[in-house]
Coordinates of C-alpha atoms in Angstrom, one line a residue:
M1 CA 0.0 0.0 0.0
V2 CA 1.2 3.5 -0.9
S3 CA -0.2 6.7 0.5
R4 CA 0.7 9.9 -1.2
E5 CA -0.2 13.5 -1.0
G6 CA -1.0 15.4 -4.1
R7 CA -2.9 18.2 -5.7
R8 CA -5.3 18.3 -8.5
N9 CA -7.9 20.5 -10.1
R10 CA -10.9 19.7 -12.3
A11 CA -10.9 22.5 -14.8
A12 CA -13.2 20.5 -16.9
I13 CA -16.0 20.8 -14.3
R14 CA -15.7 24.6 -13.9
A15 CA -19.3 25.1 -15.0
K16 CA -20.9 22.2 -13.2
R17 CA -22.5 23.4 -10.0
P18 CA -22.6 22.6 -7.1
V19 CA -19.1 21.1 -7.5
D20 CA -17.5 24.0 -9.4
F21 CA -15.2 24.6 -6.4
L22 CA -13.2 21.4 -7.5
S23 CA -11.9 23.4 -10.5
A24 CA -9.5 25.1 -8.1
S25 CA -6.3 23.3 -7.1
H26 CA -7.0 21.3 -4.0
A27 CA -5.2 18.7 -1.9
H28 CA -5.8 15.0 -1.8
R29 CA -4.3 12.0 0.0
F30 CA -4.2 9.2 -2.6
T31 CA -4.0 5.7 -1.1
I32 CA -3.2 2.9 -3.5
E33 CA -3.6 -0.7 -2.4
A34 CA -2.4 -3.3 -4.9
E35 CA -2.5 -7.0 -4.6
V36 CA 0.0 -9.1 -6.6
E37 CA -0.3 -12.8 -6.6
V38 CA 2.9 -14.8 -5.7
H39 CA 3.2 -18.5 -5.9
H40 CA 5.5 -19.3 -3.0
S41 CA 6.5 -17.9 0.4
D42 CA 10.0 -16.9 -0.7
R43 CA 8.9 -13.4 -1.8
A44 CA 8.7 -13.6 -5.5
L45 CA 8.3 -9.9 -5.2
E46 CA 9.6 -7.7 -2.4
F47 CA 6.9 -5.5 -1.0
I48 CA 9.1 -2.5 -0.7
L49 CA 9.9 -2.8 -4.4
L50 CA 6.2 -2.8 -5.3
G51 CA 5.8 0.3 -3.2
R52 CA 8.6 2.0 -5.1
F53 CA 7.1 0.9 -8.4
L54 CA 3.8 2.5 -7.4
E55 CA 5.5 5.7 -6.4
L56 CA 7.3 5.8 -9.8
Q57 CA 4.1 5.2 -11.7
L58 CA 2.3 8.0 -9.8
R59 CA 5.1 10.3 -10.9
R60 CA 4.9 9.0 -14.5
F61 CA 1.2 9.5 -14.6
S62 CA 1.5 13.1 -13.4
G63 CA 4.1 13.8 -16.0
Q64 CA 6.7 14.3 -13.3
H65 CA 5.0 17.5 -12.1
V66 CA 6.4 17.5 -8.5
M67 CA 5.6 20.6 -6.6
A68 CA 8.1 22.3 -4.2
P69 CA 8.3 20.5 -0.8
A70 CA 5.6 21.4 1.6
H71 CA 6.3 21.7 5.3
N72 CA 4.4 19.4 7.6
R73 CA 3.5 21.5 10.6
W74 CA 3.2 18.5 12.9
S75 CA 6.3 16.5 12.2
G76 CA 8.4 19.4 10.9
A77 CA 9.3 17.2 7.9
A78 CA 9.2 18.4 4.3
H79 CA 7.5 16.3 1.6
E80 CA 6.8 16.7 -2.1
L81 CA 3.3 17.1 -3.4
I82 CA 2.7 15.6 -6.8
D83 CA 0.6 17.8 -9.1
F84 CA -1.9 15.6 -11.0
G85 CA -3.4 18.5 -12.8
D86 CA -7.0 18.0 -14.0
A87 CA -6.8 14.2 -14.2
S88 CA -9.6 12.4 -12.4
C89 CA -9.0 9.9 -9.7
E90 CA -10.7 7.3 -11.9
T91 CA -8.3 7.9 -14.7
M92 CA -5.4 7.5 -12.3
A93 CA -6.8 4.2 -11.0
E94 CA -7.3 2.9 -14.6
F95 CA -3.7 3.8 -15.4
L96 CA -2.3 2.1 -12.3
A97 CA -4.4 -1.0 -12.8
T98 CA -3.3 -1.4 -16.4
T99 CA 0.3 -0.8 -15.5
I100 CA 0.4 -3.2 -12.6
Q101 CA -1.4 -5.9 -14.6
G102 CA 1.0 -5.4 -17.5
T103 CA 4.1 -5.5 -15.3
F104 CA 3.1 -8.2 -12.7
G105 CA 0.2 -10.0 -14.2
Q106 CA 2.2 -12.9 -15.5
Q107 CA 4.1 -13.6 -12.2

């Protein structure tokens, strides 16, 4: 499972009330849970590598639009926000599902 903060806007829905506020850039926490079948208990796929793969695919989907690090006021840590532009969450999910299936579907 990967949980990632990002921003997006839905410019395409600017005229659709009562959700026209979504056309402005707004924050999201995207949580991706992927299941990959393995056929033995000797870790055919390391979980940490799957997490890194998902992170890379999120960046690829966004076109590498990584925003400046934002400061976390509770932990003091800085983290990057990925800017997903006006892509819908459903489009992102379809991209990830296709990519995961294409990469790990035959294992």
